[in-house]
Amino acid sequence: MNKQQLVEQIRRKKSFLCVGLDSDSTLLPPHLPQTAEGVLTFNKAIIDATADLAVAYKPNEAFYEPLGAEGIDVLGETIDYLHEQYPDTLVILDAKRGDIGNTSAQYAKAAFEELGADAVTTAPYMGRDSLSPFLEYTDRWTVLLALTSNAGSADFQHLRLEDGRLLYQAVLETAVSWASAEQLMFVAGATQATLFDQIREIAPDYFLLVPGVGKQGGSLEEVCRHGMTEECGLIVNSSRGIIFASKGEDFADAARTKSIALQEEMERELERHHVI
C-alpha cells in the first residue's frame, strides 16, 4: 500500500485507526487455549470484527516469540490472513529493528519477504547504515522511532545538543534526508502531542504512527490538533484498549464496540480538519 492508497483508505473508511495485535497468550479469554493456536483464533476474530473500521494492524513480534516456532508461524499466518481477507489494510510489524548493516539486511528480509509485512518499526540509534537495508525495499514502509510515549523517552530523546536542538529533532531532520514521505514514517507518542507542531515543521508530509491514545493517557483531539495534515498524516494505534476490552466470549464484539467509538471520534476530527 503506497501513500496515496493509504490516504484513500482513510477517506473511505473515515478512520485512521490501527489495531495493535499485542496478543499475549496469557491474557486470552479463558475459553481459548493459552497457546499459539489460541492466539491465531483470537487474532482472526479481532480482525474480522474490526477490519471495516481500521486502516492498519500492528502485530507486535514480542508477543509471538515467547511461543517459540509456533508463535512465529502464527505471526506469519496472521499477516497472511490480513493480506488475503483484508487487502485494504496496512500490516505494520512492530519489531523495532536496528543493527549493523548485514544484520539489518537479514531483519529486513525476514520482515518483508518471509513474514510479508508492509511496514516494520525500526530504531535509529545506530544510524543510516542500520536502516539502509530496510529502505532498499522501496515498495514497503520503514517506520522510525522518533518521539515515543513512554516516560523514559526523556532519558535520551529530549537531550539538548550543542546547537540547541533536542535529540529527537536531530533524528527527524537527519532521517528525512534518507527517504521521502512515500517510504518513511515516524513513531510519535500521543503523550507528546503538544510537540507534534515541532515535528510537523521538520516532517510536514510524513505519516506519524501514534501509540499512546487511551490507556497511556494520550488525547486523540490533541494529537489531531497538533499533527493532522491535509492528507490526515496520522495512524493512531490502540492495542490493549481494543483487543482486551472483554475477557469473555464476547471479546470480539467488545473490540468492535471500542473500535466504533474511536472511528466515530476520528471521523469527527477528519471532518473538522477538512480531510473528508
PDB file of N, CA, C and O in Angstrom, residues 228-272:
ATOM      1  N   MET A 228      -2.339  16.636  12.567  1.00  0.00           N
ATOM      2  CA  MET A 228      -3.060  16.267  11.348  1.00  0.00           C
ATOM      3  C   MET A 228      -2.680  17.168  10.180  1.00  0.00           C
ATOM      4  O   MET A 228      -2.443  18.361  10.348  1.00  0.00           O
ATOM      5  N   THR A 229      -2.629  16.566   8.985  1.00  0.00           N
ATOM      6  CA  THR A 229      -2.310  17.296   7.758  1.00  0.00           C
ATOM      7  C   THR A 229      -3.504  17.240   6.806  1.00  0.00           C
ATOM      8  O   THR A 229      -4.532  16.646   7.110  1.00  0.00           O
ATOM      9  N   GLU A 230      -3.352  17.818   5.636  1.00  0.00           N
ATOM     10  CA  GLU A 230      -4.418  17.793   4.634  1.00  0.00           C
ATOM     11  C   GLU A 230      -4.741  16.369   4.187  1.00  0.00           C
ATOM     12  O   GLU A 230      -5.845  16.102   3.710  1.00  0.00           O
ATOM     13  N   GLU A 231      -3.769  15.460   4.308  1.00  0.00           N
ATOM     14  CA  GLU A 231      -3.970  14.054   3.940  1.00  0.00           C
ATOM     15  C   GLU A 231      -4.151  13.174   5.182  1.00  0.00           C
ATOM     16  O   GLU A 231      -4.029  11.965   5.087  1.00  0.00           O
ATOM     17  N   CYS A 232      -4.406  13.786   6.284  1.00  0.00           N
ATOM     18  CA  CYS A 232      -4.515  13.146   7.601  1.00  0.00           C
ATOM     19  C   CYS A 232      -3.135  13.014   8.223  1.00  0.00           C
ATOM     20  O   CYS A 232      -2.858  13.608   9.256  1.00  0.00           O
ATOM     21  N   GLY A 233      -2.260  12.207   7.628  1.00  0.00           N
ATOM     22  CA  GLY A 233      -0.885  12.120   8.113  1.00  0.00           C
ATOM     23  C   GLY A 233      -0.724  11.401   9.436  1.00  0.00           C
ATOM     24  O   GLY A 233       0.364  11.438  10.023  1.00  0.00           O
ATOM     25  N   LEU A 234      -1.777  10.755   9.911  1.00  0.00           N
ATOM     26  CA  LEU A 234      -1.736  10.076  11.202  1.00  0.00           C
ATOM     27  C   LEU A 234      -2.273   8.656  11.079  1.00  0.00           C
ATOM     28  O   LEU A 234      -3.260   8.422  10.377  1.00  0.00           O
ATOM     29  N   ILE A 235      -1.628   7.727  11.755  1.00  0.00           N
ATOM     30  CA  ILE A 235      -2.176   6.403  12.004  1.00  0.00           C
ATOM     31  C   ILE A 235      -2.124   6.226  13.515  1.00  0.00           C
ATOM     32  O   ILE A 235      -1.036   6.180  14.098  1.00  0.00           O
ATOM     33  N   VAL A 236      -3.264   6.185  14.151  1.00  0.00           N
ATOM     34  CA  VAL A 236      -3.323   6.121  15.615  1.00  0.00           C
ATOM     35  C   VAL A 236      -3.577   4.689  16.044  1.00  0.00           C
ATOM     36  O   VAL A 236      -4.575   4.076  15.647  1.00  0.00           O
ATOM     37  N   ASN A 237      -2.671   4.179  16.856  1.00  0.00           N
ATOM     38  CA  ASN A 237      -2.749   2.786  17.292  1.00  0.00           C
ATOM     39  C   ASN A 237      -3.418   2.650  18.651  1.00  0.00           C
ATOM     40  O   ASN A 237      -3.179   3.430  19.569  1.00  0.00           O
ATOM     41  N   SER A 238      -4.259   1.642  18.760  1.00  0.00           N
ATOM     42  CA  SER A 238      -4.801   1.213  20.049  1.00  0.00           C
ATOM     43  C   SER A 238      -4.662  -0.293  20.122  1.00  0.00           C
ATOM     44  O   SER A 238      -5.095  -1.007  19.214  1.00  0.00           O
ATOM     45  N   SER A 239      -4.066  -0.773  21.194  1.00  0.00           N
ATOM     46  CA  SER A 239      -3.828  -2.212  21.339  1.00  0.00           C
ATOM     47  C   SER A 239      -4.703  -2.801  22.429  1.00  0.00           C
ATOM     48  O   SER A 239      -5.807  -3.272  22.171  1.00  0.00           O
ATOM     49  N   ARG A 240      -4.248  -2.726  23.670  1.00  0.00           N
ATOM     50  CA  ARG A 240      -4.960  -3.363  24.782  1.00  0.00           C
ATOM     51  C   ARG A 240      -6.386  -2.846  24.946  1.00  0.00           C
ATOM     52  O   ARG A 240      -7.293  -3.601  25.301  1.00  0.00           O
ATOM     53  N   GLY A 241      -6.562  -1.546  24.705  1.00  0.00           N
ATOM     54  CA  GLY A 241      -7.889  -0.964  24.889  1.00  0.00           C
ATOM     55  C   GLY A 241      -8.936  -1.558  23.973  1.00  0.00           C
ATOM     56  O   GLY A 241     -10.132  -1.509  24.277  1.00  0.00           O
ATOM     57  N   ILE A 242      -8.496  -2.124  22.844  1.00  0.00           N
ATOM     58  CA  ILE A 242      -9.424  -2.762  21.901  1.00  0.00           C
ATOM     59  C   ILE A 242      -9.432  -4.269  22.087  1.00  0.00           C
ATOM     60  O   ILE A 242     -10.475  -4.874  22.334  1.00  0.00           O
ATOM     61  N   ILE A 243      -8.269  -4.900  21.971  1.00  0.00           N
ATOM     62  CA  ILE A 243      -8.271  -6.354  21.876  1.00  0.00           C
ATOM     63  C   ILE A 243      -8.611  -7.036  23.205  1.00  0.00           C
ATOM     64  O   ILE A 243      -9.105  -8.167  23.216  1.00  0.00           O
ATOM     65  N   PHE A 244      -8.357  -6.356  24.318  1.00  0.00           N
ATOM     66  CA  PHE A 244      -8.699  -6.930  25.617  1.00  0.00           C
ATOM     67  C   PHE A 244      -9.820  -6.147  26.294  1.00  0.00           C
ATOM     68  O   PHE A 244      -9.864  -6.022  27.522  1.00  0.00           O
ATOM     69  N   ALA A 245     -10.725  -5.627  25.476  1.00  0.00           N
ATOM     70  CA  ALA A 245     -11.869  -4.882  26.021  1.00  0.00           C
ATOM     71  C   ALA A 245     -12.783  -5.774  26.839  1.00  0.00           C
ATOM     72  O   ALA A 245     -13.517  -5.302  27.713  1.00  0.00           O
ATOM     73  N   SER A 246     -12.761  -7.076  26.553  1.00  0.00           N
ATOM     74  CA  SER A 246     -13.558  -8.038  27.332  1.00  0.00           C
ATOM     75  C   SER A 246     -12.753  -9.315  27.495  1.00  0.00           C
ATOM     76  O   SER A 246     -12.016  -9.723  26.592  1.00  0.00           O
ATOM     77  N   LYS A 247     -12.905  -9.934  28.646  1.00  0.00           N
ATOM     78  CA  LYS A 247     -12.265 -11.219  28.890  1.00  0.00           C
ATOM     79  C   LYS A 247     -13.232 -12.384  28.649  1.00  0.00           C
ATOM     80  O   LYS A 247     -12.900 -13.537  28.905  1.00  0.00           O
ATOM     81  N   GLY A 248     -14.434 -12.067  28.159  1.00  0.00           N
ATOM     82  CA  GLY A 248     -15.444 -13.102  27.961  1.00  0.00           C
ATOM     83  C   GLY A 248     -15.501 -13.594  26.535  1.00  0.00           C
ATOM     84  O   GLY A 248     -14.698 -13.197  25.676  1.00  0.00           O
ATOM     85  N   GLU A 249     -16.489 -14.421  26.271  1.00  0.00           N
ATOM     86  CA  GLU A 249     -16.670 -14.949  24.920  1.00  0.00           C
ATOM     87  C   GLU A 249     -17.112 -13.872  23.936  1.00  0.00           C
ATOM     88  O   GLU A 249     -17.076 -14.092  22.722  1.00  0.00           O
ATOM     89  N   ASP A 250     -17.500 -12.707  24.458  1.00  0.00           N
ATOM     90  CA  ASP A 250     -17.904 -11.582  23.611  1.00  0.00           C
ATOM     91  C   ASP A 250     -16.725 -10.671  23.285  1.00  0.00           C
ATOM     92  O   ASP A 250     -16.917  -9.521  22.895  1.00  0.00           O
ATOM     93  N   PHE A 251     -15.491 -11.174  23.414  1.00  0.00           N
ATOM     94  CA  PHE A 251     -14.319 -10.312  23.262  1.00  0.00           C
ATOM     95  C   PHE A 251     -14.274  -9.619  21.900  1.00  0.00           C
ATOM     96  O   PHE A 251     -13.884  -8.447  21.800  1.00  0.00           O
ATOM     97  N   ALA A 252     -14.668 -10.303  20.839  1.00  0.00           N
ATOM     98  CA  ALA A 252     -14.632  -9.695  19.506  1.00  0.00           C
ATOM     99  C   ALA A 252     -15.686  -8.597  19.380  1.00  0.00           C
ATOM    100  O   ALA A 252     -15.428  -7.527  18.800  1.00  0.00           O
ATOM    101  N   ASP A 253     -16.873  -8.828  19.922  1.00  0.00           N
ATOM    102  CA  ASP A 253     -17.919  -7.802  19.910  1.00  0.00           C
ATOM    103  C   ASP A 253     -17.482  -6.579  20.712  1.00  0.00           C
ATOM    104  O   ASP A 253     -17.737  -5.431  20.309  1.00  0.00           O
ATOM    105  N   ALA A 254     -16.831  -6.821  21.851  1.00  0.00           N
ATOM    106  CA  ALA A 254     -16.351  -5.709  22.676  1.00  0.00           C
ATOM    107  C   ALA A 254     -15.273  -4.925  21.941  1.00  0.00           C
ATOM    108  O   ALA A 254     -15.219  -3.685  22.017  1.00  0.00           O
ATOM    109  N   ALA A 255     -14.401  -5.640  21.225  1.00  0.00           N
ATOM    110  CA  ALA A 255     -13.364  -4.971  20.433  1.00  0.00           C
ATOM    111  C   ALA A 255     -13.993  -4.104  19.356  1.00  0.00           C
ATOM    112  O   ALA A 255     -13.533  -2.983  19.083  1.00  0.00           O
ATOM    113  N   ARG A 256     -15.046  -4.600  18.750  1.00  0.00           N
ATOM    114  CA  ARG A 256     -15.741  -3.815  17.722  1.00  0.00           C
ATOM    115  C   ARG A 256     -16.375  -2.565  18.329  1.00  0.00           C
ATOM    116  O   ARG A 256     -16.281  -1.469  17.748  1.00  0.00           O
ATOM    117  N   THR A 257     -16.990  -2.705  19.489  1.00  0.00           N
ATOM    118  CA  THR A 257     -17.612  -1.556  20.135  1.00  0.00           C
ATOM    119  C   THR A 257     -16.576  -0.474  20.424  1.00  0.00           C
ATOM    120  O   THR A 257     -16.821   0.721  20.171  1.00  0.00           O
ATOM    121  N   LYS A 258     -15.427  -0.865  20.954  1.00  0.00           N
ATOM    122  CA  LYS A 258     -14.354   0.099  21.224  1.00  0.00           C
ATOM    123  C   LYS A 258     -13.854   0.742  19.936  1.00  0.00           C
ATOM    124  O   LYS A 258     -13.576   1.945  19.882  1.00  0.00           O
ATOM    125  N   SER A 259     -13.733  -0.065  18.879  1.00  0.00           N
ATOM    126  CA  SER A 259     -13.241   0.447  17.596  1.00  0.00           C
ATOM    127  C   SER A 259     -14.232   1.426  16.979  1.00  0.00           C
ATOM    128  O   SER A 259     -13.827   2.437  16.386  1.00  0.00           O
ATOM    129  N   ILE A 260     -15.518   1.132  17.095  1.00  0.00           N
ATOM    130  CA  ILE A 260     -16.537   2.043  16.568  1.00  0.00           C
ATOM    131  C   ILE A 260     -16.441   3.398  17.266  1.00  0.00           C
ATOM    132  O   ILE A 260     -16.509   4.455  16.620  1.00  0.00           O
ATOM    133  N   ALA A 261     -16.265   3.380  18.586  1.00  0.00           N
ATOM    134  CA  ALA A 261     -16.166   4.634  19.333  1.00  0.00           C
ATOM    135  C   ALA A 261     -14.972   5.458  18.851  1.00  0.00           C
ATOM    136  O   ALA A 261     -15.083   6.684  18.667  1.00  0.00           O
ATOM    137  N   LEU A 262     -13.841   4.797  18.632  1.00  0.00           N
ATOM    138  CA  LEU A 262     -12.661   5.518  18.137  1.00  0.00           C
ATOM    139  C   LEU A 262     -12.863   5.998  16.707  1.00  0.00           C
ATOM    140  O   LEU A 262     -12.512   7.133  16.361  1.00  0.00           O
ATOM    141  N   GLN A 263     -13.437   5.145  15.866  1.00  0.00           N
ATOM    142  CA  GLN A 263     -13.666   5.532  14.475  1.00  0.00           C
ATOM    143  C   GLN A 263     -14.590   6.742  14.394  1.00  0.00           C
ATOM    144  O   GLN A 263     -14.360   7.658  13.583  1.00  0.00           O
ATOM    145  N   GLU A 264     -15.610   6.766  15.196  1.00  0.00           N
ATOM    146  CA  GLU A 264     -16.539   7.893  15.164  1.00  0.00           C
ATOM    147  C   GLU A 264     -15.853   9.184  15.605  1.00  0.00           C
ATOM    148  O   GLU A 264     -16.085  10.255  15.033  1.00  0.00           O
ATOM    149  N   GLU A 265     -14.990   9.070  16.605  1.00  0.00           N
ATOM    150  CA  GLU A 265     -14.227  10.251  17.027  1.00  0.00           C
ATOM    151  C   GLU A 265     -13.258  10.684  15.937  1.00  0.00           C
ATOM    152  O   GLU A 265     -13.088  11.879  15.671  1.00  0.00           O
ATOM    153  N   MET A 266     -12.658   9.716  15.272  1.00  0.00           N
ATOM    154  CA  MET A 266     -11.736  10.029  14.178  1.00  0.00           C
ATOM    155  C   MET A 266     -12.465  10.686  13.014  1.00  0.00           C
ATOM    156  O   MET A 266     -11.945  11.625  12.392  1.00  0.00           O
ATOM    157  N   GLU A 267     -13.657  10.198  12.715  1.00  0.00           N
ATOM    158  CA  GLU A 267     -14.442  10.801  11.635  1.00  0.00           C
ATOM    159  C   GLU A 267     -14.715  12.272  11.931  1.00  0.00           C
ATOM    160  O   GLU A 267     -14.610  13.128  11.033  1.00  0.00           O
ATOM    161  N   ARG A 268     -15.049  12.584  13.168  1.00  0.00           N
ATOM    162  CA  ARG A 268     -15.289  13.984  13.532  1.00  0.00           C
ATOM    163  C   ARG A 268     -14.028  14.824  13.350  1.00  0.00           C
ATOM    164  O   ARG A 268     -14.097  15.970  12.880  1.00  0.00           O
ATOM    165  N   GLU A 269     -12.879  14.265  13.698  1.00  0.00           N
ATOM    166  CA  GLU A 269     -11.623  15.001  13.545  1.00  0.00           C
ATOM    167  C   GLU A 269     -11.275  15.184  12.070  1.00  0.00           C
ATOM    168  O   GLU A 269     -10.796  16.246  11.660  1.00  0.00           O
ATOM    169  N   LEU A 270     -11.516  14.169  11.263  1.00  0.00           N
ATOM    170  CA  LEU A 270     -11.250  14.285   9.825  1.00  0.00           C
ATOM    171  C   LEU A 270     -12.128  15.362   9.194  1.00  0.00           C
ATOM    172  O   LEU A 270     -11.680  16.121   8.317  1.00  0.00           O
ATOM    173  N   GLU A 271     -13.357  15.451   9.633  1.00  0.00           N
ATOM    174  CA  GLU A 271     -14.255  16.492   9.139  1.00  0.00           C
ATOM    175  C   GLU A 271     -13.812  17.861   9.629  1.00  0.00           C
ATOM    176  O   GLU A 271     -13.801  18.836   8.865  1.00  0.00           O
ATOM    177  N   ARG A 272     -13.434  17.947  10.898  1.00  0.00           N
ATOM    178  CA  ARG A 272     -13.030  19.221  11.473  1.00  0.00           C
ATOM    179  C   ARG A 272     -11.802  19.789  10.755  1.00  0.00           C
ATOM    180  O   ARG A 272     -11.676  20.999  10.569  1.00  0.00           O
TER     181      ARG A 272
END
